[in-house]
Structures are given as C-alpha cells and as structure tokens.
PDB file of C-alpha atoms in Angstrom:
ATOM      1  CA  UNK A   1       0.149  -0.017  -0.075  1.00  0.00           C
ATOM      2  CA  UNK A   2       1.316   3.310  -0.953  1.00  0.00           C
ATOM      3  CA  UNK A   3       0.865   6.521   1.152  1.00  0.00           C
ATOM      4  CA  UNK A   4      -1.697   8.902  -0.076  1.00  0.00           C
ATOM      5  CA  UNK A   5      -0.431  12.416  -1.314  1.00  0.00           C
ATOM      6  CA  UNK A   6      -2.095  14.000   1.899  1.00  0.00           C
ATOM      7  CA  UNK A   7      -0.400  11.652   4.387  1.00  0.00           C
ATOM      8  CA  UNK A   8       2.742  14.009   4.759  1.00  0.00           C
ATOM      9  CA  UNK A   9       0.432  16.779   5.859  1.00  0.00           C
ATOM     10  CA  UNK A  10      -0.682  14.852   9.039  1.00  0.00           C
ATOM     11  CA  UNK A  11       2.898  15.278  10.667  1.00  0.00           C
ATOM     12  CA  UNK A  12       2.822  18.878   9.857  1.00  0.00           C
ATOM     13  CA  UNK A  13      -1.105  19.023  11.201  1.00  0.00           C
ATOM     14  CA  UNK A  14      -0.131  17.138  14.381  1.00  0.00           C
ATOM     15  CA  UNK A  15       3.038  19.359  15.183  1.00  0.00           C
ATOM     16  CA  UNK A  16       0.727  22.688  14.696  1.00  0.00           C
ATOM     17  CA  UNK A  17      -2.268  21.175  16.792  1.00  0.00           C
ATOM     18  CA  UNK A  18       0.409  20.095  19.353  1.00  0.00           C
ATOM     19  CA  UNK A  19       2.179  23.198  19.819  1.00  0.00           C
ATOM     20  CA  UNK A  20      -1.456  24.770  20.848  1.00  0.00           C
ATOM     21  CA  UNK A  21      -2.046  23.328  24.426  1.00  0.00           C
ATOM     22  CA  UNK A  22      -5.857  25.033  24.406  1.00  0.00           C
ATOM     23  CA  UNK A  23      -6.759  23.255  21.273  1.00  0.00           C
ATOM     24  CA  UNK A  24      -4.867  19.920  22.415  1.00  0.00           C
ATOM     25  CA  UNK A  25      -7.251  20.036  25.534  1.00  0.00           C
ATOM     26  CA  UNK A  26     -10.121  20.650  23.676  1.00  0.00           C
ATOM     27  CA  UNK A  27      -9.605  17.944  21.145  1.00  0.00           C
ATOM     28  CA  UNK A  28      -8.397  15.487  23.864  1.00  0.00           C
ATOM     29  CA  UNK A  29     -11.934  16.406  25.923  1.00  0.00           C
ATOM     30  CA  UNK A  30     -13.718  15.817  22.634  1.00  0.00           C
ATOM     31  CA  UNK A  31     -12.273  12.387  21.892  1.00  0.00           C
ATOM     32  CA  UNK A  32     -13.386  11.163  25.303  1.00  0.00           C
ATOM     33  CA  UNK A  33     -16.673  11.971  24.658  1.00  0.00           C
ATOM     34  CA  UNK A  34     -16.955  11.834  20.744  1.00  0.00           C
ATOM     35  CA  UNK A  35     -13.816   9.800  19.131  1.00  0.00           C
ATOM     36  CA  UNK A  36     -14.989  10.002  15.647  1.00  0.00           C
ATOM     37  CA  UNK A  37     -15.920  13.690  15.953  1.00  0.00           C
ATOM     38  CA  UNK A  38     -12.606  14.631  17.472  1.00  0.00           C
ATOM     39  CA  UNK A  39     -11.141  12.759  14.256  1.00  0.00           C
ATOM     40  CA  UNK A  40     -13.512  14.851  11.835  1.00  0.00           C
ATOM     41  CA  UNK A  41     -12.534  17.951  13.634  1.00  0.00           C
ATOM     42  CA  UNK A  42      -8.755  17.549  13.038  1.00  0.00           C
ATOM     43  CA  UNK A  43      -9.491  16.666   9.214  1.00  0.00           C
ATOM     44  CA  UNK A  44     -11.634  20.044   9.270  1.00  0.00           C
ATOM     45  CA  UNK A  45      -8.568  21.967  11.260  1.00  0.00           C
ATOM     46  CA  UNK A  46      -6.293  20.681   8.562  1.00  0.00           C
ATOM     47  CA  UNK A  47      -8.334  21.639   5.663  1.00  0.00           C
ATOM     48  CA  UNK A  48      -8.669  25.220   7.058  1.00  0.00           C
ATOM     49  CA  UNK A  49      -4.932  25.411   7.380  1.00  0.00           C
ATOM     50  CA  UNK A  50      -4.346  24.272   3.821  1.00  0.00           C
ATOM     51  CA  UNK A  51      -3.211  20.694   5.113  1.00  0.00           C
ATOM     52  CA  UNK A  52      -5.614  18.254   3.465  1.00  0.00           C
ATOM     53  CA  UNK A  53      -5.681  14.978   5.414  1.00  0.00           C
ATOM     54  CA  UNK A  54      -7.848  11.973   5.558  1.00  0.00           C
ATOM     55  CA  UNK A  55      -8.980  10.363   8.768  1.00  0.00           C
ATOM     56  CA  UNK A  56      -6.921   7.432   7.493  1.00  0.00           C
ATOM     57  CA  UNK A  57      -3.920   9.668   7.404  1.00  0.00           C
ATOM     58  CA  UNK A  58      -4.583  10.961  10.618  1.00  0.00           C
ATOM     59  CA  UNK A  59      -4.948   7.543  12.367  1.00  0.00           C
ATOM     60  CA  UNK A  60      -1.757   6.032  10.588  1.00  0.00           C
ATOM     61  CA  UNK A  61       0.455   9.266  11.662  1.00  0.00           C
ATOM     62  CA  UNK A  62      -0.952   8.919  15.187  1.00  0.00           C
ATOM     63  CA  UNK A  63      -0.118   5.136  15.055  1.00  0.00           C
ATOM     64  CA  UNK A  64       3.315   5.805  14.212  1.00  0.00           C
ATOM     65  CA  UNK A  65       4.200   8.126  16.988  1.00  0.00           C
ATOM     66  CA  UNK A  66       6.109   6.730  20.150  1.00  0.00           C
ATOM     67  CA  UNK A  67       5.940   9.278  22.653  1.00  0.00           C
ATOM     68  CA  UNK A  68       4.183   8.529  26.195  1.00  0.00           C
ATOM     69  CA  UNK A  69       1.943  11.608  25.807  1.00  0.00           C
ATOM     70  CA  UNK A  70       0.585  10.271  22.427  1.00  0.00           C
ATOM     71  CA  UNK A  71       0.051   6.749  23.909  1.00  0.00           C
ATOM     72  CA  UNK A  72      -1.980   8.377  26.926  1.00  0.00           C
ATOM     73  CA  UNK A  73      -3.959  10.267  24.376  1.00  0.00           C
ATOM     74  CA  UNK A  74      -4.835   6.981  22.616  1.00  0.00           C
ATOM     75  CA  UNK A  75      -5.776   4.993  25.341  1.00  0.00           C
ATOM     76  CA  UNK A  76      -8.324   7.456  26.360  1.00  0.00           C
ATOM     77  CA  UNK A  77      -9.686   8.125  23.044  1.00  0.00           C
ATOM     78  CA  UNK A  78      -9.152   4.630  21.553  1.00  0.00           C
ATOM     79  CA  UNK A  79     -12.696   4.526  20.110  1.00  0.00           C
ATOM     80  CA  UNK A  80     -12.413   6.660  17.058  1.00  0.00           C
ATOM     81  CA  UNK A  81      -8.796   7.165  16.507  1.00  0.00           C
TER      82      UNK A  81
END
C-alpha cells in the first residue's frame, strides 16, 4: 500500500495542533466523549489550514508516533482514533 499524497500533511498538522495547548486539550476532551467527532474535527482543522488530510492519514500518523503523551491520549480516546 502506498501513502496518500496528503499523508505528509498529517505530521505537519500534528505539530501545529500539539503546539497549541488549548486546542490540544479541547480535542482531548472531545475525543473522550466523541472520538469520531474529534477525528472529523482534526481533518477539518487541517483543511482550514491548507493541510488536506484524511481520517486514515491522521490515524496512521498517530499510530506511528512513539511518545508517552500520545500513547496516553490514544488509550483514553481509542474508540475513534
């Protein structure tokens, strides 16, 4: 399977979101309640910033990360991400 053209945008989007603590917390809270909605919101944030990503791109990028903060986030929000 080959990476989609937008898969590289997922890494940049992750960096942008993680550099905004308020947005990160908001997405975390949403993911606890509505994981699919949080994923959709991440895709929409990317689109609004010119970083077109698919839900699959976001899932793949998050799955590729190897840091404790991301692992904690995924354990809490595993339903949709």
